[in-house]
Amino acid sequence: MTSSRTTVPAADEGFTPGSLAGEGLERAAAVLRERGVVRLGRLGGRDDVLEAAERFMASLLQHRDADPDGLTVVRDTGRHQGRAGFAGLGRGDLSLHTECAQLPRPPRLLLLACARTAETGGESLVVDGRAVLAELAGFHPAALEALAAPRAAYFGGADGHFAPVLEHLPDGRWRLRLRQDPLARFSPGAEAHLPALRSAVERNTTRLRLACGQGLVLDNHRILHGRTAFVGARILLRALGEPHPAFGLDSGFPAPWTTPPAGPGR
């Protein structure tokens, strides 16, 4: 099976700044709980992006690269290409990952909004971790067990963090954490199963061509995101933060089965 290629539907098929209130915001929260991804459209500029972020997030994380208002301008800076941990600020491929995997508790939500499209390339890549979990549980249970080990991977530099790639939570739900660059090191047991993981990720990758004014809100504990290489002055705006408690986002995401298979902790 090859990864799918698609374009985000017209902006009016997603949620717009004007619809993110009252019942509209409740519907967006329901989509986020169910699918892990919410489409946004008709974002007129930085103020709209910031307003949308504040509709979803109770607090914004002040990322290393963020401006004072909490938004990060994701573009080719001309000075970060090839530096570990800075791939997003170049124009090359950006491997599929979850954001801030090196933190003990990565932010739950990620908003990405297109402010300027590339001349060529620059497609956004997204993968539902629930589909990856289903494939590993069904076809590679030994891989799932190894990747769910408490010290399956070490993410970050000297102040990094040991964690599972797929963490089995006490309530039976799951949480995903991954990066695929020099700041991720895997235990021997987990490393042996990386081909199965990467194959499952590739088969479940969706390619999205965001138009200017379109965006995505992603559950960062469930959805991997990345980017293809591009030419031109592509610009995205990014926000990271924690959801409003009223959204009712439980920890992690539900398993894709009704009867749990044999595996980690069984």
PDB file of C-alpha atoms in Angstrom:
ATOM      1  CA  MET A   1       0.000   0.000   0.000  1.00  0.00           C
ATOM      2  CA  THR A   2       1.352   3.420  -0.862  1.00  0.00           C
ATOM      3  CA  SER A   3       0.875   6.540   1.187  1.00  0.00           C
ATOM      4  CA  SER A   4      -2.108   8.624   0.128  1.00  0.00           C
ATOM      5  CA  ARG A   5      -1.868  11.977  -1.600  1.00  0.00           C
ATOM      6  CA  THR A   6      -4.641  14.477  -1.111  1.00  0.00           C
ATOM      7  CA  THR A   7      -5.395  18.158  -0.857  1.00  0.00           C
ATOM      8  CA  VAL A   8      -7.150  19.771   2.071  1.00  0.00           C
ATOM      9  CA  PRO A   9     -10.748  20.470   0.969  1.00  0.00           C
ATOM     10  CA  ALA A  10     -11.953  24.017   0.379  1.00  0.00           C
ATOM     11  CA  ALA A  11     -11.600  26.255   3.400  1.00  0.00           C
ATOM     12  CA  ASP A  12     -15.348  26.406   4.020  1.00  0.00           C
ATOM     13  CA  GLU A  13     -15.366  22.648   4.651  1.00  0.00           C
ATOM     14  CA  GLY A  14     -13.256  23.197   7.767  1.00  0.00           C
ATOM     15  CA  PHE A  15     -13.741  25.398  10.809  1.00  0.00           C
ATOM     16  CA  THR A  16     -13.285  29.120  10.301  1.00  0.00           C
ATOM     17  CA  PRO A  17     -12.464  31.773  12.915  1.00  0.00           C
ATOM     18  CA  GLY A  18     -16.102  32.867  12.949  1.00  0.00           C
ATOM     19  CA  SER A  19     -17.350  29.330  13.627  1.00  0.00           C
ATOM     20  CA  LEU A  20     -15.066  28.638  16.589  1.00  0.00           C
ATOM     21  CA  ALA A  21     -17.533  29.685  19.263  1.00  0.00           C
ATOM     22  CA  GLY A  22     -20.469  28.104  21.076  1.00  0.00           C
ATOM     23  CA  GLU A  23     -21.772  25.011  19.319  1.00  0.00           C
ATOM     24  CA  GLY A  24     -19.167  25.372  16.571  1.00  0.00           C
ATOM     25  CA  LEU A  25     -16.330  25.071  19.060  1.00  0.00           C
ATOM     26  CA  GLU A  26     -18.053  22.092  20.673  1.00  0.00           C
ATOM     27  CA  ARG A  27     -18.200  20.398  17.257  1.00  0.00           C
ATOM     28  CA  ALA A  28     -14.522  21.130  16.675  1.00  0.00           C
ATOM     29  CA  ALA A  29     -13.698  19.607  20.066  1.00  0.00           C
ATOM     30  CA  ALA A  30     -15.696  16.488  19.168  1.00  0.00           C
ATOM     31  CA  VAL A  31     -13.782  16.124  15.885  1.00  0.00           C
ATOM     32  CA  LEU A  32     -10.502  16.517  17.760  1.00  0.00           C
ATOM     33  CA  ARG A  33     -11.474  13.813  20.258  1.00  0.00           C
ATOM     34  CA  GLU A  34     -12.600  11.438  17.504  1.00  0.00           C
ATOM     35  CA  ARG A  35     -10.000  11.975  14.763  1.00  0.00           C
ATOM     36  CA  GLY A  36      -7.117  13.801  16.390  1.00  0.00           C
ATOM     37  CA  VAL A  37      -7.143  16.423  13.595  1.00  0.00           C
ATOM     38  CA  VAL A  38      -9.271  19.520  12.972  1.00  0.00           C
ATOM     39  CA  ARG A  39      -9.113  21.443   9.667  1.00  0.00           C
ATOM     40  CA  LEU A  40      -9.140  25.225   9.729  1.00  0.00           C
ATOM     41  CA  GLY A  41      -9.874  27.647   6.913  1.00  0.00           C
ATOM     42  CA  ARG A  42     -10.248  31.341   6.134  1.00  0.00           C
ATOM     43  CA  LEU A  43      -7.415  32.360   8.421  1.00  0.00           C
ATOM     44  CA  GLY A  44      -6.814  35.915   7.331  1.00  0.00           C
ATOM     45  CA  GLY A  45      -3.492  36.508   9.045  1.00  0.00           C
ATOM     46  CA  ARG A  46      -1.527  36.294  12.263  1.00  0.00           C
ATOM     47  CA  ASP A  47      -4.351  37.680  14.407  1.00  0.00           C
ATOM     48  CA  ASP A  48      -6.759  35.001  13.131  1.00  0.00           C
ATOM     49  CA  VAL A  49      -4.197  32.267  13.799  1.00  0.00           C
ATOM     50  CA  LEU A  50      -3.571  33.514  17.315  1.00  0.00           C
ATOM     51  CA  GLU A  51      -7.313  33.767  17.972  1.00  0.00           C
ATOM     52  CA  ALA A  52      -7.848  30.209  16.718  1.00  0.00           C
ATOM     53  CA  ALA A  53      -5.014  28.947  18.921  1.00  0.00           C
ATOM     54  CA  GLU A  54      -6.555  30.624  21.945  1.00  0.00           C
ATOM     55  CA  ARG A  55      -9.936  29.050  21.143  1.00  0.00           C
ATOM     56  CA  PHE A  56      -8.380  25.602  21.374  1.00  0.00           C
ATOM     57  CA  MET A  57      -5.641  26.148  23.945  1.00  0.00           C
ATOM     58  CA  ALA A  58      -5.949  27.256  27.546  1.00  0.00           C
ATOM     59  CA  SER A  59      -2.279  28.206  27.517  1.00  0.00           C
ATOM     60  CA  LEU A  60       0.358  28.482  24.802  1.00  0.00           C
ATOM     61  CA  LEU A  61       3.814  27.007  25.249  1.00  0.00           C
ATOM     62  CA  GLN A  62       6.584  29.553  24.790  1.00  0.00           C
ATOM     63  CA  HIS A  63       8.701  27.441  22.454  1.00  0.00           C
ATOM     64  CA  ARG A  64      12.413  28.125  21.975  1.00  0.00           C
ATOM     65  CA  ASP A  65      11.737  29.587  18.515  1.00  0.00           C
ATOM     66  CA  ALA A  66       8.470  31.397  19.291  1.00  0.00           C
ATOM     67  CA  ASP A  67       7.794  35.106  19.159  1.00  0.00           C
ATOM     68  CA  PRO A  68       6.524  36.876  22.313  1.00  0.00           C
ATOM     69  CA  ASP A  69       2.863  36.166  21.406  1.00  0.00           C
ATOM     70  CA  GLY A  70       3.544  32.420  21.390  1.00  0.00           C
ATOM     71  CA  LEU A  71       3.468  31.888  17.605  1.00  0.00           C
ATOM     72  CA  THR A  72       6.503  30.499  15.800  1.00  0.00           C
ATOM     73  CA  VAL A  73       7.212  31.515  12.201  1.00  0.00           C
ATOM     74  CA  VAL A  74       8.279  28.284  10.512  1.00  0.00           C
ATOM     75  CA  ARG A  75      10.339  29.136   7.417  1.00  0.00           C
ATOM     76  CA  ASP A  76      13.733  28.614   5.867  1.00  0.00           C
ATOM     77  CA  THR A  77      15.956  30.935   7.870  1.00  0.00           C
ATOM     78  CA  GLY A  78      19.006  30.231   5.726  1.00  0.00           C
ATOM     79  CA  ARG A  79      21.119  29.308   8.754  1.00  0.00           C
ATOM     80  CA  HIS A  80      19.555  26.192  10.304  1.00  0.00           C
ATOM     81  CA  GLN A  81      19.796  23.636   7.488  1.00  0.00           C
ATOM     82  CA  GLY A  82      21.516  20.466   8.688  1.00  0.00           C
ATOM     83  CA  ARG A  83      21.440  21.335  12.402  1.00  0.00           C
ATOM     84  CA  ALA A  84      19.949  18.607  14.608  1.00  0.00           C
ATOM     85  CA  GLY A  85      16.673  19.766  16.099  1.00  0.00           C
ATOM     86  CA  PHE A  86      16.259  22.643  13.615  1.00  0.00           C
ATOM     87  CA  ALA A  87      15.110  20.836  10.465  1.00  0.00           C
ATOM     88  CA  GLY A  88      11.803  22.704  10.474  1.00  0.00           C
ATOM     89  CA  LEU A  89      13.675  25.975   9.944  1.00  0.00           C
ATOM     90  CA  GLY A  90      15.262  24.763   6.713  1.00  0.00           C
ATOM     91  CA  ARG A  91      13.719  23.744   3.403  1.00  0.00           C
ATOM     92  CA  GLY A  92      14.538  20.033   3.340  1.00  0.00           C
ATOM     93  CA  ASP A  93      12.373  17.067   4.260  1.00  0.00           C
ATOM     94  CA  LEU A  94      11.110  17.126   7.845  1.00  0.00           C
ATOM     95  CA  SER A  95      10.776  13.577   9.186  1.00  0.00           C
ATOM     96  CA  LEU A  96       7.483  12.584  10.740  1.00  0.00           C
ATOM     97  CA  HIS A  97       7.509  13.277  14.464  1.00  0.00           C
ATOM     98  CA  THR A  98       5.583  14.486  17.472  1.00  0.00           C
ATOM     99  CA  GLU A  99       6.476  17.909  18.790  1.00  0.00           C
ATOM    100  CA  CYS A 100       8.791  18.371  21.808  1.00  0.00           C
ATOM    101  CA  ALA A 101       9.370  14.636  22.325  1.00  0.00           C
ATOM    102  CA  GLN A 102      12.295  15.467  24.614  1.00  0.00           C
ATOM    103  CA  LEU A 103      10.038  16.998  27.273  1.00  0.00           C
ATOM    104  CA  PRO A 104       8.703  14.878  30.160  1.00  0.00           C
ATOM    105  CA  ARG A 105       5.202  15.904  29.036  1.00  0.00           C
ATOM    106  CA  PRO A 106       5.044  17.256  25.478  1.00  0.00           C
ATOM    107  CA  PRO A 107       2.308  19.806  24.717  1.00  0.00           C
ATOM    108  CA  ARG A 108      -0.992  18.213  23.792  1.00  0.00           C
ATOM    109  CA  LEU A 109      -2.043  20.436  20.889  1.00  0.00           C
ATOM    110  CA  LEU A 110      -0.264  21.757  17.819  1.00  0.00           C
ATOM    111  CA  LEU A 111      -1.703  24.320  15.422  1.00  0.00           C
ATOM    112  CA  LEU A 112      -0.152  24.822  11.984  1.00  0.00           C
ATOM    113  CA  ALA A 113      -1.401  27.519   9.615  1.00  0.00           C
ATOM    114  CA  CYS A 114      -0.151  28.318   6.121  1.00  0.00           C
ATOM    115  CA  ALA A 115       0.765  31.969   5.618  1.00  0.00           C
ATOM    116  CA  ARG A 116       2.591  31.495   2.293  1.00  0.00           C
ATOM    117  CA  THR A 117       2.795  28.466   0.028  1.00  0.00           C
ATOM    118  CA  ALA A 118       5.979  27.113  -1.541  1.00  0.00           C
ATOM    119  CA  GLU A 119       6.685  27.380  -5.243  1.00  0.00           C
ATOM    120  CA  THR A 120       7.027  23.595  -5.354  1.00  0.00           C
ATOM    121  CA  GLY A 121       6.907  20.909  -2.663  1.00  0.00           C
ATOM    122  CA  GLY A 122       6.274  21.698   0.960  1.00  0.00           C
ATOM    123  CA  GLU A 123       3.402  19.259   1.404  1.00  0.00           C
ATOM    124  CA  SER A 124       2.381  18.636   4.995  1.00  0.00           C
ATOM    125  CA  LEU A 125       2.488  15.009   6.130  1.00  0.00           C
ATOM    126  CA  VAL A 126       0.262  13.584   8.865  1.00  0.00           C
ATOM    127  CA  VAL A 127      -0.079  10.098  10.317  1.00  0.00           C
ATOM    128  CA  ASP A 128      -2.673   8.854  12.791  1.00  0.00           C
ATOM    129  CA  GLY A 129      -0.839   6.989  15.542  1.00  0.00           C
ATOM    130  CA  ARG A 130      -3.968   4.923  16.130  1.00  0.00           C
ATOM    131  CA  ALA A 131      -3.589   3.400  12.653  1.00  0.00           C
ATOM    132  CA  VAL A 132       0.096   2.713  13.319  1.00  0.00           C
ATOM    133  CA  LEU A 133      -0.796   1.040  16.613  1.00  0.00           C
ATOM    134  CA  ALA A 134      -3.405  -1.114  14.873  1.00  0.00           C
ATOM    135  CA  GLU A 135      -0.926  -2.289  12.246  1.00  0.00           C
ATOM    136  CA  LEU A 136       1.792  -3.129  14.773  1.00  0.00           C
ATOM    137  CA  ALA A 137      -0.635  -4.939  17.077  1.00  0.00           C
ATOM    138  CA  GLY A 138      -2.063  -6.959  14.198  1.00  0.00           C
ATOM    139  CA  PHE A 139       1.104  -7.823  12.285  1.00  0.00           C
ATOM    140  CA  HIS A 140       4.112  -7.044  14.490  1.00  0.00           C
ATOM    141  CA  PRO A 141       3.206  -7.667  18.144  1.00  0.00           C
ATOM    142  CA  ALA A 142       6.860  -8.119  19.130  1.00  0.00           C
ATOM    143  CA  ALA A 143       7.590  -4.673  17.682  1.00  0.00           C
ATOM    144  CA  LEU A 144       4.760  -3.151  19.684  1.00  0.00           C
ATOM    145  CA  GLU A 145       6.018  -4.766  22.869  1.00  0.00           C
ATOM    146  CA  ALA A 146       9.557  -3.462  22.316  1.00  0.00           C
ATOM    147  CA  LEU A 147       8.405   0.050  21.392  1.00  0.00           C
ATOM    148  CA  ALA A 148       6.135   0.190  24.448  1.00  0.00           C
ATOM    149  CA  ALA A 149       8.985  -0.558  26.887  1.00  0.00           C
ATOM    150  CA  PRO A 150       9.539   2.261  29.429  1.00  0.00           C
ATOM    151  CA  ARG A 151      13.062   2.988  28.125  1.00  0.00           C
ATOM    152  CA  ALA A 152      12.472   2.184  24.462  1.00  0.00           C
ATOM    153  CA  ALA A 153      13.963   5.511  23.385  1.00  0.00           C
ATOM    154  CA  TYR A 154      15.898   8.520  24.618  1.00  0.00           C
ATOM    155  CA  PHE A 155      14.744  11.820  23.130  1.00  0.00           C
ATOM    156  CA  GLY A 156      16.805  15.012  23.224  1.00  0.00           C
ATOM    157  CA  GLY A 157      20.289  16.031  24.309  1.00  0.00           C
ATOM    158  CA  ALA A 158      21.837  16.142  27.769  1.00  0.00           C
ATOM    159  CA  ASP A 159      18.535  17.227  29.323  1.00  0.00           C
ATOM    160  CA  GLY A 160      16.442  14.734  27.344  1.00  0.00           C
ATOM    161  CA  HIS A 161      13.992  12.079  28.435  1.00  0.00           C
ATOM    162  CA  PHE A 162      13.619   8.268  28.317  1.00  0.00           C
ATOM    163  CA  ALA A 163      10.154   7.203  27.165  1.00  0.00           C
ATOM    164  CA  PRO A 164       8.229   4.590  25.192  1.00  0.00           C
ATOM    165  CA  VAL A 165       7.461   5.303  21.569  1.00  0.00           C
ATOM    166  CA  LEU A 166       3.961   3.930  22.074  1.00  0.00           C
ATOM    167  CA  GLU A 167       3.067   4.245  25.745  1.00  0.00           C
ATOM    168  CA  HIS A 168       0.333   2.007  27.150  1.00  0.00           C
ATOM    169  CA  LEU A 169      -1.473   4.108  29.747  1.00  0.00           C
ATOM    170  CA  PRO A 170      -3.069   2.672  32.906  1.00  0.00           C
ATOM    171  CA  ASP A 171      -6.611   3.244  31.601  1.00  0.00           C
ATOM    172  CA  GLY A 172      -5.934   1.200  28.454  1.00  0.00           C
ATOM    173  CA  ARG A 173      -5.389   4.188  26.191  1.00  0.00           C
ATOM    174  CA  TRP A 174      -2.148   4.926  24.342  1.00  0.00           C
ATOM    175  CA  ARG A 175       0.201   7.867  23.802  1.00  0.00           C
ATOM    176  CA  LEU A 176       2.651   8.347  20.922  1.00  0.00           C
ATOM    177  CA  ARG A 177       6.059  10.019  21.084  1.00  0.00           C
ATOM    178  CA  LEU A 178       8.559   9.946  18.219  1.00  0.00           C
ATOM    179  CA  ARG A 179      11.284  11.815  16.447  1.00  0.00           C
ATOM    180  CA  GLN A 180      13.502  10.486  13.679  1.00  0.00           C
ATOM    181  CA  ASP A 181      16.691  12.528  13.781  1.00  0.00           C
ATOM    182  CA  PRO A 182      20.027  12.399  15.660  1.00  0.00           C
ATOM    183  CA  LEU A 183      18.249  13.541  18.841  1.00  0.00           C
ATOM    184  CA  ALA A 184      16.458  10.190  19.094  1.00  0.00           C
ATOM    185  CA  ARG A 185      18.293   7.083  20.253  1.00  0.00           C
ATOM    186  CA  PHE A 186      16.618   3.737  20.654  1.00  0.00           C
ATOM    187  CA  SER A 187      17.276   0.753  22.890  1.00  0.00           C
ATOM    188  CA  PRO A 188      18.686  -2.318  21.099  1.00  0.00           C
ATOM    189  CA  GLY A 189      15.331  -4.054  21.469  1.00  0.00           C
ATOM    190  CA  ALA A 190      13.396  -1.141  20.007  1.00  0.00           C
ATOM    191  CA  GLU A 191      15.939  -0.455  17.264  1.00  0.00           C
ATOM    192  CA  ALA A 192      15.512  -3.976  15.913  1.00  0.00           C
ATOM    193  CA  HIS A 193      11.872  -3.170  15.209  1.00  0.00           C
ATOM    194  CA  LEU A 194      12.273   0.291  13.687  1.00  0.00           C
ATOM    195  CA  PRO A 195      11.812  -1.069  10.127  1.00  0.00           C
ATOM    196  CA  ALA A 196       8.340  -2.344  11.093  1.00  0.00           C
ATOM    197  CA  LEU A 197       7.486   0.976  12.731  1.00  0.00           C
ATOM    198  CA  ARG A 198       8.688   3.031   9.773  1.00  0.00           C
ATOM    199  CA  SER A 199       6.834   0.803   7.342  1.00  0.00           C
ATOM    200  CA  ALA A 200       3.603   1.232   9.308  1.00  0.00           C
ATOM    201  CA  VAL A 201       4.141   5.000   9.438  1.00  0.00           C
ATOM    202  CA  GLU A 202       4.769   5.193   5.691  1.00  0.00           C
ATOM    203  CA  ARG A 203       1.687   3.161   4.811  1.00  0.00           C
ATOM    204  CA  ASN A 204      -0.519   5.417   6.902  1.00  0.00           C
ATOM    205  CA  THR A 205       0.876   8.774   5.766  1.00  0.00           C
ATOM    206  CA  THR A 206      -1.488  11.353   4.300  1.00  0.00           C
ATOM    207  CA  ARG A 207      -0.044  14.189   2.230  1.00  0.00           C
ATOM    208  CA  LEU A 208      -1.793  17.549   2.481  1.00  0.00           C
ATOM    209  CA  ARG A 209      -1.222  20.619   0.346  1.00  0.00           C
ATOM    210  CA  LEU A 210      -2.275  23.502   2.568  1.00  0.00           C
ATOM    211  CA  ALA A 211      -3.353  26.650   0.760  1.00  0.00           C
ATOM    212  CA  CYS A 212      -2.709  30.084   2.200  1.00  0.00           C
ATOM    213  CA  GLY A 213      -5.193  30.617   5.045  1.00  0.00           C
ATOM    214  CA  GLN A 214      -5.687  26.905   5.739  1.00  0.00           C
ATOM    215  CA  GLY A 215      -4.471  25.153   8.840  1.00  0.00           C
ATOM    216  CA  LEU A 216      -4.636  22.112  11.089  1.00  0.00           C
ATOM    217  CA  VAL A 217      -5.005  21.522  14.800  1.00  0.00           C
ATOM    218  CA  LEU A 218      -3.367  18.223  15.761  1.00  0.00           C
ATOM    219  CA  ASP A 219      -3.423  16.065  18.883  1.00  0.00           C
ATOM    220  CA  ASN A 220       0.318  15.931  19.473  1.00  0.00           C
ATOM    221  CA  HIS A 221      -0.003  12.781  21.610  1.00  0.00           C
ATOM    222  CA  ARG A 222      -1.596  10.917  18.701  1.00  0.00           C
ATOM    223  CA  ILE A 223      -0.693  12.477  15.327  1.00  0.00           C
ATOM    224  CA  LEU A 224       2.725  12.520  13.658  1.00  0.00           C
ATOM    225  CA  HIS A 225       3.460  15.444  11.357  1.00  0.00           C
ATOM    226  CA  GLY A 226       6.207  16.307   8.902  1.00  0.00           C
ATOM    227  CA  ARG A 227       6.902  18.028   5.598  1.00  0.00           C
ATOM    228  CA  THR A 228       8.345  17.388   2.168  1.00  0.00           C
ATOM    229  CA  ALA A 229      11.253  19.475   0.865  1.00  0.00           C
ATOM    230  CA  PHE A 230      10.297  22.683  -0.898  1.00  0.00           C
ATOM    231  CA  VAL A 231      11.450  25.533  -3.090  1.00  0.00           C
ATOM    232  CA  GLY A 232      10.331  29.094  -2.406  1.00  0.00           C
ATOM    233  CA  ALA A 233       9.422  31.234   0.584  1.00  0.00           C
ATOM    234  CA  ARG A 234       7.030  28.846   2.332  1.00  0.00           C
ATOM    235  CA  ILE A 235       5.815  30.193   5.707  1.00  0.00           C
ATOM    236  CA  LEU A 236       3.744  28.477   8.364  1.00  0.00           C
ATOM    237  CA  LEU A 237       2.669  29.821  11.737  1.00  0.00           C
ATOM    238  CA  ARG A 238       2.772  27.356  14.647  1.00  0.00           C
ATOM    239  CA  ALA A 239       1.293  27.337  18.129  1.00  0.00           C
ATOM    240  CA  LEU A 240       1.727  24.741  20.859  1.00  0.00           C
ATOM    241  CA  GLY A 241      -0.252  24.421  24.059  1.00  0.00           C
ATOM    242  CA  GLU A 242      -2.658  22.621  26.325  1.00  0.00           C
ATOM    243  CA  PRO A 243      -6.359  22.219  25.496  1.00  0.00           C
ATOM    244  CA  HIS A 244      -9.136  23.901  27.409  1.00  0.00           C
ATOM    245  CA  PRO A 245     -10.398  21.459  30.098  1.00  0.00           C
ATOM    246  CA  ALA A 246     -13.922  21.788  28.682  1.00  0.00           C
ATOM    247  CA  PHE A 247     -12.758  19.980  25.536  1.00  0.00           C
ATOM    248  CA  GLY A 248     -12.800  16.720  27.486  1.00  0.00           C
ATOM    249  CA  LEU A 249      -9.634  15.308  25.930  1.00  0.00           C
ATOM    250  CA  ASP A 250      -8.742  12.196  27.883  1.00  0.00           C
ATOM    251  CA  SER A 251      -5.088  11.209  28.111  1.00  0.00           C
ATOM    252  CA  GLY A 252      -3.764   9.652  24.935  1.00  0.00           C
ATOM    253  CA  PHE A 253      -6.061   7.979  22.418  1.00  0.00           C
ATOM    254  CA  PRO A 254      -8.238   4.830  22.460  1.00  0.00           C
ATOM    255  CA  ALA A 255      -6.919   1.518  21.248  1.00  0.00           C
ATOM    256  CA  PRO A 256      -8.208   0.524  17.789  1.00  0.00           C
ATOM    257  CA  TRP A 257      -9.629  -2.765  19.021  1.00  0.00           C
ATOM    258  CA  THR A 258     -12.536  -3.814  21.208  1.00  0.00           C
ATOM    259  CA  THR A 259     -10.835  -6.920  22.652  1.00  0.00           C
ATOM    260  CA  PRO A 260      -7.245  -6.090  23.653  1.00  0.00           C
ATOM    261  CA  PRO A 261      -4.719  -8.353  21.897  1.00  0.00           C
ATOM    262  CA  ALA A 262      -1.911 -10.122  23.694  1.00  0.00           C
ATOM    263  CA  GLY A 263       0.922  -7.685  24.075  1.00  0.00           C
ATOM    264  CA  PRO A 264       2.479  -5.213  26.489  1.00  0.00           C
ATOM    265  CA  GLY A 265       1.242  -5.694  30.003  1.00  0.00           C
ATOM    266  CA  ARG A 266      -1.091  -8.558  29.064  1.00  0.00           C
TER     267      ARG A 266
END
